[in-house]
């Protein structure tokens, strides 16, 4: 074991050798905190501590598994199998199964997932004859979940006049009835939901002193990873279990506390030293992951937070390049810039796809990057959810578009006939399917002829079907003269899709609205790009053909060599050689929803800190001057977080003389940063390695420019297709076309008045 300890530096060795008493390890990003926990457990076991007396709590099963495997390899025995290492929920579920009878549950109690719980809540609302528009089941479930995580039981709710009055004011006085019935039904079914695993553990330890004493004596050493992410319920359990011996070691980084929206309480780590006497504090400040420039930039950012523990992260790694900041005109341009940059970096630095990550604030932002990577033939994977075009709300809109151009598309028909809900249930659809098969016609054709056929459905439902068909027929007529964006915009509004999601207030449903909005932005961008193609009309058919390529890209899940796309929340704990942090605009990042208090703003800043410290070698920051919202370009401001990084660590790729900013914020508070420094500082523009193309205005004036300069044999660069050779020029005036053989796109014929070209040679 002593030989293994030689693998630790001095800062890592000190907390590893400290075995007894309360201690906190304040660990900077990339400093090896999980390494310390792993070695500490192995060291305790090497000194004779029984594996059964050690409890280690993590936030992911992956982390727990890796720790066990590393400990087993270090000690070269099977004792690590006896360790209680796991996530909070898995460890507490194990305890609850052992002690279930004390709470009146069977040892084999069922654990409900979110869908199980939501279905039960929905059933209860129906049975109580409550208005489903007021008592939305997802909202009610979220409220119950929040109560449980804050240890507010049914009894505690009934004693809290503020909660009762708040629900009465919200016109939901029966919420307590739903909560009561929900708890009762779960208990009768011998089931606990995910939140019960914490709530019932707290109840078990508080109601049964003999059980608390049993586990206090059992767990003589308690270790907690990612302590900054614990909520109130987890905090109380950890404190109770460690109270007797107080051999508790918590490891975390206050600068990476980013889960406040889930109930995580940063005060748990900030106030740890107040909870125990004689707390020993250790700091892991050496970063092994990133370059000096990235580490110093991250430090200069996070020091703007008022609520933080004192530490200064440093590294012995190389100085590295400055963080590149690029300003783009639109979000579509941002997507193309990132894809082009990845393409260039791969070729010039011999990097693989898996060396790159694109990090964004919201899932909806993935669309423009997916589109651009696909057009560059760069494989990618969207983490934490489906690829953009595979999300339900997106597939719903696409199904309408498919049905408009192909009425015989049965899967599209079945998907949208009752979405949004029209009162055409599955029983009716089954009857229609049988009749269509009997007559050997499509479902759509059957419904078109429903007035003339003797169908076994009521006149009321028949009228609803006819109205649906009339709606689709009207779209089909419009599609003859409108482009893909105009039709898609009509579909999401006239069908009631947006109205349906707008009436809901859950985070998931609001995210669906953002995704639909982003899809419209993508279609708008597609239509604009298609203007360059002489025979293109930007129609639905062209768009759907384009999208078909996107949906096929992620089929090979065995191939891990892909660019990673994910939200910053999902990126925590990961690292990549090159990281692109995108969409750095006010009200997007920081989010408009988190600008109402200093606590919220500081969590957004910590989130940016997490994003920046994922980068090992290179970091790119990008933002757009304008961003599509519902198909209309709206002006954007650069994020305050760019300004908060010390300018000596930044390299501005885009000339400040181009597209100058107007001072949009005039800060009067000395505590808030000014934007003027970044916007107006004089720098010599450095050309971007990619994406910094000559801006060609879309006007006939450009024809003369290319008429005089562009000739067969010229090498040009296109923002979408890359480099290519001009092989033919034809036409006159506004109809001049160039036939270009592109490296990535093959031979394309482009209208010069619209083409975004840069002559290279």
XYZ file of C-alpha atoms in Angstrom:
761
model
C 0.000 0.000 0.000
C 2.874 2.367 0.840
C 4.203 1.985 -2.691
C 0.786 2.928 -4.041
C 0.704 6.060 -1.880
C 3.725 7.264 -3.834
C 1.274 7.927 -6.682
C -0.233 10.810 -4.688
C 1.116 14.322 -4.474
C 1.573 15.997 -1.079
C -1.851 17.691 -1.145
C -3.564 14.395 -1.982
C -1.526 12.379 0.525
C -2.388 14.496 3.589
C -6.191 13.916 3.537
C -5.590 10.260 2.610
C -3.526 9.638 5.744
C -5.913 11.582 8.004
C -8.179 8.768 9.199
C -10.135 10.055 12.199
C -12.377 13.029 12.874
C -14.424 15.303 10.619
C -12.642 16.575 7.535
C -13.426 18.406 4.338
C -11.426 18.176 1.117
C -12.006 21.273 -0.982
C -11.084 20.073 -4.441
C -10.612 22.244 -7.499
C -11.562 21.084 -10.985
C -9.285 18.344 -12.334
C -7.413 17.984 -9.027
C -8.034 14.253 -8.466
C -10.651 14.324 -5.695
C -12.126 10.909 -6.557
C -8.562 9.576 -6.503
C -8.204 10.787 -2.908
C -11.462 9.105 -1.838
C -10.422 5.845 -3.477
C -6.952 5.799 -1.900
C -8.368 6.846 1.474
C -10.753 3.877 1.553
C -7.951 1.517 0.489
C -5.672 2.990 3.159
C -8.314 2.528 5.888
C -8.739 -1.125 4.879
C -4.962 -1.656 4.809
C -4.866 -0.409 8.421
C -7.376 -3.032 9.509
C -10.700 -1.209 9.199
C -13.402 -3.727 8.265
C -14.915 -3.074 4.839
C -18.377 -3.435 6.388
C -17.636 -0.390 8.590
C -17.054 1.952 5.656
C -19.874 3.822 3.893
C -19.052 5.779 0.729
C -21.804 7.745 -1.002
C -21.564 8.900 -4.616
C -23.909 10.493 -7.123
C -23.487 8.010 -9.977
C -23.375 4.232 -10.166
C -20.452 4.559 -12.563
C -18.353 6.392 -9.959
C -19.192 3.782 -7.303
C -18.291 0.892 -9.595
C -14.982 2.446 -10.644
C -14.012 3.126 -7.023
C -14.687 -0.486 -6.020
C -12.702 -1.840 -8.950
C -9.716 0.410 -8.235
C -9.715 -0.463 -4.530
C -9.871 -4.171 -5.367
C -6.883 -3.889 -7.717
C -4.872 -1.906 -5.142
C -5.463 -4.355 -2.286
C -5.447 -7.476 -4.453
C -8.260 -9.137 -2.492
C -12.036 -9.474 -2.563
C -12.726 -7.442 0.587
C -13.772 -4.440 -1.529
C -16.953 -6.365 -2.364
C -18.044 -5.858 1.252
C -17.814 -2.082 1.058
C -21.020 -0.083 1.208
C -20.255 2.067 -1.828
C -23.091 3.376 -3.974
C -25.390 6.241 -4.784
C -27.494 7.783 -2.026
C -30.630 6.170 -3.422
C -29.145 2.690 -3.927
C -27.580 2.553 -0.446
C -30.708 3.834 1.288
C -32.915 1.444 -0.679
C -30.737 -1.377 0.654
C -31.188 -0.155 4.226
C -34.939 0.275 3.729
C -35.331 -3.287 2.453
C -33.588 -4.577 5.585
C -35.749 -2.447 7.899
C -38.946 -2.255 5.809
C -41.163 -4.012 8.353
C -40.658 -1.206 10.882
C -42.316 1.214 8.453
C -45.044 -1.283 7.492
C -43.614 -2.093 4.048
C -42.779 -5.516 2.642
C -39.077 -6.203 2.098
C -39.745 -6.580 -1.616
C -41.462 -3.203 -1.941
C -41.768 -1.805 -5.457
C -39.908 1.355 -6.443
C -42.001 3.569 -8.708
C -40.229 5.507 -11.415
C -41.392 8.955 -12.508
C -43.832 7.633 -15.112
C -45.398 5.216 -12.606
C -45.860 8.054 -10.138
C -47.280 10.461 -12.704
C -49.772 7.876 -13.943
C -50.968 7.283 -10.382
C -51.359 11.023 -9.747
C -53.304 11.356 -13.011
C -55.652 8.522 -11.992
C -56.299 10.095 -8.599
C -57.131 13.468 -10.195
C -59.633 11.712 -12.474
C -61.195 9.735 -9.630
C -61.613 12.885 -7.524
C -63.387 14.580 -10.469
C -60.973 17.527 -10.389
C -60.454 19.981 -13.232
C -57.457 18.639 -15.188
C -56.664 22.124 -16.529
C -56.131 23.358 -12.977
C -54.775 20.136 -11.517
C -52.229 19.211 -14.191
C -50.848 15.844 -13.135
C -47.198 16.619 -13.948
C -47.315 19.831 -11.938
C -48.979 18.102 -9.023
C -46.421 15.297 -9.085
C -43.553 17.830 -9.138
C -45.092 19.601 -6.168
C -45.389 16.346 -4.207
C -41.771 15.495 -5.087
C -40.631 18.887 -3.813
C -42.545 18.383 -0.565
C -40.879 15.040 0.041
C -37.359 16.323 -0.653
C -37.979 19.045 1.907
C -39.364 16.469 4.376
C -42.873 17.902 4.191
C -45.113 14.918 4.852
C -48.922 14.967 4.633
C -49.025 15.613 8.376
C -46.487 18.441 8.097
C -48.443 19.957 5.208
C -51.657 20.006 7.230
C -49.828 21.895 9.969
C -48.401 24.496 7.608
C -50.892 27.325 7.061
C -48.604 29.056 4.544
C -48.623 26.057 2.211
C -52.364 25.599 2.563
C -52.982 29.258 1.785
C -50.548 29.232 -1.182
C -52.420 26.326 -2.789
C -55.745 27.985 -2.098
C -54.533 31.153 -3.818
C -53.393 29.013 -6.755
C -56.950 27.595 -6.997
C -55.681 24.166 -5.984
C -57.141 23.645 -2.500
C -57.537 19.920 -3.160
C -53.809 19.350 -3.639
C -53.580 17.997 -0.106
C -56.335 15.490 -0.941
C -54.309 14.273 -3.933
C -51.128 14.093 -1.829
C -52.931 12.171 0.913
C -54.478 9.690 -1.515
C -51.194 9.295 -3.408
C -49.296 8.386 -0.241
C -52.092 6.031 0.813
C -52.208 4.253 -2.543
C -48.417 3.830 -2.668
C -48.461 2.352 0.836
C -51.335 -0.026 0.004
C -49.450 -1.164 -3.087
C -46.258 -1.737 -1.126
C -44.487 0.852 -3.244
C -42.075 3.730 -2.692
C -41.276 6.370 -5.251
C -37.784 7.728 -5.850
C -38.232 10.540 -3.321
C -39.443 8.100 -0.658
C -36.011 6.466 -0.595
C -34.708 9.616 1.091
C -37.861 10.568 2.984
C -38.401 7.095 4.466
C -34.723 6.747 5.424
C -34.997 9.996 7.363
C -38.200 8.732 8.955
C -36.572 5.418 9.842
C -33.566 7.051 11.527
C -35.628 9.630 13.421
C -38.473 7.356 14.604
C -36.425 4.314 15.578
C -33.403 5.148 17.791
C -32.309 1.499 17.828
C -32.055 1.523 14.007
C -30.058 4.752 14.047
C -27.715 3.301 16.671
C -27.297 0.115 14.624
C -26.117 1.949 11.513
C -24.057 4.505 13.433
C -22.089 1.626 14.990
C -21.881 -0.117 11.659
C -20.644 2.849 9.627
C -17.657 4.018 11.659
C -16.320 5.855 8.597
C -18.561 7.866 6.280
C -17.238 9.369 3.050
C -19.258 11.554 0.659
C -18.291 12.508 -2.881
C -19.636 15.659 -4.601
C -20.854 17.002 -1.265
C -21.790 20.316 -2.853
C -24.625 18.523 -4.686
C -26.412 17.190 -1.592
C -29.929 18.376 -0.755
C -31.462 18.947 2.685
C -32.732 15.391 3.046
C -29.355 13.847 2.135
C -27.576 16.262 4.455
C -29.689 15.176 7.446
C -29.134 11.455 6.768
C -25.353 11.863 6.460
C -25.216 13.969 9.627
C -27.284 11.430 11.579
C -25.249 8.412 10.478
C -21.883 10.044 11.227
C -22.900 11.730 14.480
C -21.537 9.109 16.904
C -17.940 8.667 15.698
C -17.772 11.786 13.515
C -15.272 10.110 11.211
C -16.783 11.877 8.251
C -14.920 12.943 5.145
C -16.677 15.054 2.545
C -15.112 15.951 -0.779
C -16.403 18.594 -3.154
C -15.956 21.833 -5.007
C -18.264 24.718 -4.161
C -17.402 26.221 -7.560
C -19.084 23.222 -9.219
C -22.373 23.346 -7.307
C -24.792 23.514 -10.254
C -27.858 21.513 -9.240
C -29.831 24.054 -7.225
C -32.839 23.449 -9.476
C -32.905 19.854 -8.191
C -32.779 20.939 -4.563
C -29.006 20.829 -4.036
C -27.958 23.238 -1.304
C -24.520 24.838 -1.654
C -24.693 25.852 2.014
C -24.099 22.214 2.976
C -20.474 22.496 1.853
C -20.034 26.175 2.703
C -21.145 25.584 6.312
C -19.574 22.152 6.895
C -16.969 23.573 9.247
C -19.757 24.948 11.462
C -21.467 21.569 11.787
C -18.561 19.777 13.507
C -15.891 20.667 16.041
C -12.212 20.526 15.122
C -12.817 20.092 11.401
C -9.637 19.508 9.443
C -9.594 21.251 6.074
C -7.557 20.146 3.088
C -7.312 21.735 -0.319
C -6.589 20.130 -3.644
C -5.584 23.064 -5.794
C -3.325 21.522 -8.428
C -5.186 20.947 -11.685
C -3.908 18.025 -13.768
C -6.374 18.477 -16.612
C -6.083 21.892 -18.242
C -3.493 24.333 -19.516
C -2.343 27.280 -17.424
C -4.321 29.669 -19.588
C -7.611 27.796 -19.090
C -7.055 27.392 -15.334
C -6.235 31.080 -14.838
C -9.178 32.159 -16.971
C -11.537 29.985 -14.914
C -10.111 31.443 -11.693
C -10.619 34.988 -12.932
C -14.253 34.145 -13.640
C -15.258 32.318 -10.444
C -13.689 34.920 -8.168
C -16.667 37.136 -9.085
C -18.865 34.906 -6.886
C -19.373 36.190 -3.353
C -20.436 32.825 -1.851
C -17.365 30.636 -2.229
C -14.637 28.855 -0.304
C -11.135 30.237 -0.478
C -8.871 28.342 -2.871
C -6.606 29.125 -5.813
C -6.417 26.424 -8.476
C -3.076 26.170 -10.302
C -1.337 23.806 -12.702
C 2.130 22.732 -13.826
C 0.805 22.018 -17.314
C 1.909 24.032 -20.323
C 0.787 27.609 -20.870
C -1.448 26.628 -23.789
C -3.321 28.804 -26.238
C -5.597 31.630 -25.282
C -9.331 31.004 -25.145
C -10.756 31.925 -28.520
C -13.868 34.097 -28.579
C -15.875 34.301 -31.774
C -18.797 36.568 -32.590
C -21.165 35.314 -35.286
C -24.017 37.068 -37.030
C -26.657 34.390 -36.410
C -27.065 31.113 -34.552
C -26.936 29.336 -37.917
C -23.534 30.913 -38.559
C -22.461 29.779 -35.094
C -23.297 26.171 -35.962
C -21.359 26.396 -39.216
C -18.370 28.019 -37.506
C -18.114 25.253 -34.900
C -18.412 22.482 -37.507
C -15.787 24.161 -39.715
C -13.471 24.668 -36.752
C -13.741 21.005 -35.750
C -13.068 19.995 -39.372
C -9.964 22.205 -39.554
C -8.653 21.176 -36.122
C -9.048 17.501 -36.959
C -6.988 17.909 -40.105
C -4.326 20.276 -38.811
C -3.790 18.725 -35.364
C -4.520 15.045 -36.118
C -7.363 14.921 -33.599
C -10.248 12.450 -33.520
C -13.966 13.228 -33.364
C -14.146 12.087 -29.733
C -11.626 14.797 -28.779
C -14.289 17.492 -29.273
C -17.279 18.523 -27.167
C -19.948 21.142 -27.846
C -21.543 22.363 -24.622
C -24.741 24.412 -24.470
C -27.137 25.726 -21.834
C -30.346 24.136 -23.174
C -31.065 20.992 -25.173
C -32.871 22.997 -27.871
C -29.555 24.521 -28.981
C -28.256 21.240 -30.394
C -30.157 21.652 -33.678
C -27.873 24.099 -35.506
C -24.763 22.122 -34.519
C -26.300 18.794 -35.543
C -27.237 20.245 -38.930
C -23.778 21.727 -39.501
C -21.849 18.655 -38.361
C -24.005 16.458 -40.577
C -23.297 18.629 -43.624
C -19.572 18.349 -42.880
C -19.927 14.554 -42.550
C -18.673 14.706 -38.960
C -20.191 11.947 -36.778
C -21.670 13.158 -33.484
C -23.659 11.926 -30.534
C -26.216 13.869 -28.519
C -25.943 12.919 -24.850
C -28.660 13.074 -22.239
C -31.519 12.568 -24.609
C -32.499 11.843 -28.143
C -30.976 13.428 -31.174
C -32.875 16.646 -31.928
C -34.934 15.195 -34.755
C -35.813 12.120 -32.675
C -37.564 14.050 -29.903
C -41.292 13.422 -29.675
C -42.415 17.008 -30.192
C -40.141 17.342 -33.236
C -41.314 14.040 -34.700
C -44.919 15.213 -34.227
C -44.306 18.316 -36.344
C -42.365 16.292 -38.924
C -45.276 13.827 -39.113
C -47.613 16.689 -40.108
C -45.157 17.775 -42.781
C -44.831 14.198 -44.045
C -48.609 13.829 -44.217
C -48.949 17.090 -46.151
C -46.689 15.848 -48.925
C -47.742 12.189 -48.743
C -51.285 11.535 -47.563
C -50.713 7.770 -47.676
C -48.037 7.900 -44.975
C -49.932 5.756 -42.455
C -47.475 6.124 -39.559
C -47.550 9.902 -39.873
C -51.358 9.808 -40.022
C -51.667 7.681 -36.884
C -49.211 9.928 -35.054
C -51.119 13.174 -35.602
C -54.786 12.213 -36.039
C -55.301 12.831 -32.320
C -52.429 15.145 -31.537
C -53.213 17.650 -30.230
C -56.170 15.796 -28.711
C -59.299 16.012 -30.881
C -61.416 13.388 -29.180
C -60.480 10.734 -31.730
C -59.438 7.865 -29.477
C -57.567 4.645 -30.116
C -60.823 2.670 -30.374
C -61.923 4.833 -33.300
C -58.495 4.563 -34.938
C -58.640 0.768 -34.627
C -62.058 0.743 -36.348
C -60.698 2.928 -39.144
C -57.699 0.636 -39.605
C -59.946 -2.418 -39.967
C -62.233 -0.665 -42.468
C -59.318 0.716 -44.496
C -57.826 -2.764 -44.739
C -61.166 -4.223 -45.790
C -61.525 -1.634 -48.563
C -57.811 -1.790 -49.422
C -57.413 1.983 -49.209
C -55.274 4.267 -47.052
C -56.464 5.622 -43.724
C -56.389 9.143 -45.138
C -58.460 8.161 -48.178
C -60.958 6.392 -45.926
C -61.346 9.494 -43.790
C -61.752 11.717 -46.859
C -64.653 9.504 -47.954
C -66.080 9.050 -44.439
C -69.203 11.109 -45.263
C -70.124 8.680 -48.033
C -69.212 5.453 -46.228
C -71.165 3.555 -43.590
C -68.603 3.603 -40.789
C -69.296 2.267 -37.314
C -68.544 5.586 -35.588
C -70.735 8.324 -34.165
C -71.634 11.429 -36.164
C -69.762 13.585 -33.641
C -66.484 11.725 -34.108
C -67.046 11.638 -37.872
C -67.291 15.449 -37.847
C -63.977 15.662 -35.937
C -62.311 13.427 -38.543
C -63.647 15.567 -41.387
C -62.356 18.727 -39.691
C -58.918 17.124 -39.383
C -58.901 16.161 -43.069
C -59.953 19.685 -44.054
C -57.077 21.080 -41.999
C -54.531 18.873 -43.784
C -56.072 19.645 -47.186
C -55.708 23.370 -46.526
C -52.026 22.848 -45.694
C -51.569 20.860 -48.918
C -52.989 23.748 -50.963
C -50.745 26.274 -49.170
C -47.690 24.067 -49.681
C -47.930 24.604 -53.439
C -46.960 28.246 -53.005
C -45.213 28.415 -49.623
C -41.751 27.316 -48.544
C -40.987 24.812 -45.777
C -40.707 27.430 -43.036
C -44.029 29.112 -43.788
C -45.861 25.779 -43.824
C -44.157 24.511 -40.654
C -44.978 27.792 -38.911
C -48.629 27.401 -39.972
C -48.687 23.804 -38.731
C -47.419 24.474 -35.211
C -49.826 27.366 -34.768
C -52.985 26.260 -36.578
C -52.991 22.681 -35.294
C -52.822 23.859 -31.680
C -49.472 22.225 -30.884
C -47.999 25.390 -29.406
C -51.205 26.204 -27.545
C -51.160 22.724 -25.997
C -47.646 23.033 -24.624
C -48.060 26.703 -23.683
C -50.926 25.787 -21.362
C -48.549 23.581 -19.375
C -45.918 24.932 -16.995
C -43.641 21.987 -16.249
C -39.971 22.335 -17.170
C -40.306 19.421 -19.610
C -43.207 20.997 -21.510
C -41.532 24.393 -21.683
C -38.446 22.666 -23.089
C -40.655 21.163 -25.810
C -41.747 24.651 -26.845
C -38.081 25.677 -27.023
C -37.318 22.645 -29.181
C -40.173 23.402 -31.608
C -39.009 27.004 -31.797
C -35.488 25.796 -32.536
C -36.813 23.494 -35.254
C -38.516 26.448 -36.935
C -35.245 28.351 -36.706
C -33.528 25.450 -38.454
C -36.117 25.336 -41.222
C -35.786 29.100 -41.691
C -32.027 28.708 -41.981
C -32.475 25.810 -44.419
C -34.735 27.912 -46.647
C -32.212 30.774 -46.623
C -29.350 28.455 -47.604
C -31.440 26.881 -50.382
C -31.772 30.299 -52.029
C -28.224 29.739 -53.315
C -29.285 26.657 -55.255
C -30.759 27.623 -58.676
C -33.460 24.929 -58.953
C -34.346 24.847 -55.249
C -37.638 26.156 -53.853
C -36.980 25.493 -50.175
C -40.016 23.210 -50.114
C -41.169 20.727 -47.474
C -39.982 17.844 -49.635
C -36.460 19.253 -49.826
C -36.371 19.854 -46.086
C -37.626 16.361 -45.201
C -35.036 14.833 -47.499
C -32.388 16.888 -45.735
C -33.639 15.792 -42.311
C -33.706 12.130 -43.349
C -29.903 12.214 -43.379
C -29.853 13.575 -39.841
C -32.016 10.808 -38.425
C -29.762 8.097 -39.860
C -26.519 9.435 -38.391
C -26.694 7.962 -34.876
C -27.519 4.379 -35.794
C -24.056 2.944 -35.098
C -23.956 3.176 -31.316
C -20.859 0.945 -31.213
C -18.760 3.724 -32.693
C -17.585 5.939 -29.839
C -15.451 8.163 -32.065
C -18.012 10.956 -32.301
C -18.180 14.616 -31.383
C -20.040 14.952 -28.067
C -23.019 17.321 -27.841
C -24.524 17.885 -24.399
C -25.819 20.384 -21.887
C -23.253 21.680 -19.420
C -25.068 19.965 -16.553
C -24.359 16.604 -18.185
C -20.713 17.474 -18.836
C -19.824 17.672 -15.136
C -17.069 15.179 -14.360
C -16.027 14.808 -18.002
C -13.058 16.210 -19.915
C -12.179 16.758 -23.569
C -9.079 18.080 -25.377
C -11.150 20.712 -27.235
C -14.373 22.271 -25.901
C -16.773 24.676 -27.597
C -19.012 26.613 -25.206
C -21.746 28.063 -27.381
C -24.726 30.395 -27.148
C -22.985 32.746 -24.735
C -25.644 35.423 -24.786
C -27.555 37.277 -22.103
C -30.867 35.602 -21.231
C -29.617 32.355 -22.757
C -26.473 31.897 -20.658
C -26.965 33.202 -18.018
C -30.534 32.000 -18.374
C -33.253 34.641 -18.160
C -34.908 32.460 -15.494
C -31.861 32.777 -13.219
C -31.315 36.524 -13.194
C -33.726 37.368 -10.362
C -31.362 36.866 -7.437
C -27.635 36.803 -6.700
C -27.852 33.135 -5.645
C -29.298 32.147 -9.024
C -26.782 34.243 -10.946
C -23.882 32.770 -9.001
C -25.086 29.257 -9.839
C -25.139 30.229 -13.531
C -21.557 31.480 -13.163
C -20.552 28.197 -11.522
C -22.150 26.422 -14.471
C -19.951 28.401 -16.875
C -16.949 27.572 -14.671
C -17.784 23.874 -14.996
C -18.024 24.222 -18.777
C -14.684 25.999 -19.083
C -12.843 23.533 -16.863
C -13.909 20.572 -19.037
C -11.283 21.685 -21.583
C -7.812 20.166 -21.508
C -6.012 21.923 -24.382
C -8.316 24.347 -26.208
C -11.489 26.259 -25.397
C -13.684 28.228 -27.783
C -16.432 30.635 -26.707
C -19.028 31.760 -29.235
C -22.153 33.879 -29.390
C -24.437 35.312 -32.043
C -25.393 38.930 -32.648
C -28.862 37.735 -33.579
C -30.753 34.538 -32.971
C -33.869 33.171 -34.619
C -36.935 33.108 -32.382
C -40.023 31.698 -34.047
C -38.455 32.308 -37.444
C -37.639 35.961 -36.770
C -34.169 37.294 -36.113
C -33.878 39.042 -32.752
C -30.841 40.944 -31.490
C -28.676 39.332 -28.834
C -26.149 40.635 -26.314
C -22.924 38.842 -25.416
C -22.987 37.076 -22.070
C -21.611 38.986 -19.113
C -19.502 35.905 -18.366
C -17.211 36.592 -21.337
C -16.528 40.029 -19.944
C -15.773 38.578 -16.518
C -12.799 36.564 -17.791
C -9.540 38.494 -17.571
C -8.888 39.732 -21.111
C -5.241 38.592 -21.084
C -6.499 34.998 -21.407
C -8.724 35.711 -24.416
C -8.107 35.911 -28.150
C -10.853 37.673 -30.105
C -11.219 35.895 -33.455
C -13.678 38.313 -35.029
C -12.676 41.864 -35.783
C -14.183 44.323 -33.350
C -14.556 46.733 -36.253
C -17.056 44.358 -37.849
C -20.629 44.530 -36.582
C -19.805 46.899 -33.724
C -21.879 46.589 -30.592
C -23.906 49.369 -29.179
C -23.646 49.731 -25.400
C -26.734 47.763 -24.382
C -26.075 47.739 -20.649
C -25.010 50.715 -18.561
C -24.150 49.259 -15.178
C -24.372 51.682 -12.266
C -23.418 49.078 -9.667
C -19.743 48.678 -8.863
C -20.462 45.022 -8.152
C -21.602 44.270 -11.688
C -19.175 44.141 -14.619
C -19.328 46.573 -17.499
C -19.606 45.291 -21.048
C -17.817 48.235 -22.636
C -14.313 46.822 -22.333
C -14.990 43.831 -24.572
C -17.167 45.697 -27.005
C -14.921 48.630 -27.776
C -11.376 47.626 -26.992
C -8.975 48.124 -29.872
C -7.305 44.934 -30.995
C -5.588 43.913 -34.167
C -7.946 41.364 -35.634
C -6.484 37.904 -35.948
C -7.940 35.831 -38.732
C -9.955 32.857 -37.609
C -8.624 29.539 -38.878
C -12.136 28.816 -40.091
C -15.456 30.464 -40.577
C -14.088 34.019 -41.009
C -15.344 34.421 -44.566
C -15.818 37.609 -46.534
C -19.376 38.834 -46.029
C -21.155 39.067 -49.394
C -24.308 41.158 -49.246
C -27.282 39.646 -50.999
C -27.793 42.286 -53.660
C -27.232 42.590 -57.418
C -24.194 44.768 -56.695
C -22.231 41.614 -55.938
C -22.671 40.326 -59.486
C -20.162 42.798 -60.884
C -17.707 41.846 -58.169
C -17.699 38.188 -59.184
C -18.170 38.945 -62.878
C -14.819 40.718 -62.827
C -12.907 38.509 -60.391
C -14.297 34.974 -60.433
C -12.984 32.791 -63.258
C -12.841 29.103 -64.065
C -9.997 27.525 -62.104
C -10.368 29.780 -59.049
C -10.220 28.075 -55.652
C -13.029 29.348 -53.421
C -14.319 28.639 -49.930
C -17.988 28.274 -49.012
C -19.285 28.545 -45.451
C -21.221 25.288 -45.833
C -19.373 23.162 -48.406
C -15.772 24.185 -47.650
C -13.100 24.569 -50.361
C -13.784 23.947 -54.033
C -12.644 24.662 -57.582
C -14.704 26.697 -60.069
C -15.236 24.462 -63.114
C -17.777 26.529 -65.086
C -19.487 29.951 -65.109
C -22.687 30.647 -67.025
C -25.585 33.114 -67.235
C -25.825 36.886 -67.184
C -26.676 39.666 -64.731
C -28.799 38.378 -61.853
C -28.680 34.824 -63.211
C -24.890 34.273 -63.194
C -24.173 30.771 -61.861
C -20.935 29.081 -60.919
C -20.423 25.337 -61.075
C -18.015 24.425 -58.282
C -16.471 21.076 -57.337
C -16.341 21.114 -53.526
C -14.208 18.825 -51.383
C -17.141 18.049 -49.088
C -20.236 18.644 -51.157
C -19.273 17.443 -54.615
C -20.255 19.515 -57.654
C -22.715 22.308 -56.838
C -24.237 24.968 -59.080
C -24.718 28.210 -57.126
C -26.290 31.558 -57.918
C -23.523 34.101 -57.342
C -25.873 36.810 -56.096
C -26.678 34.607 -53.089
C -23.534 32.496 -52.751
C -21.348 33.154 -49.705
C -17.963 32.618 -51.311
C -14.417 33.671 -50.536
C -11.861 33.596 -53.378
C -8.703 31.862 -52.091
C -6.667 31.477 -55.294
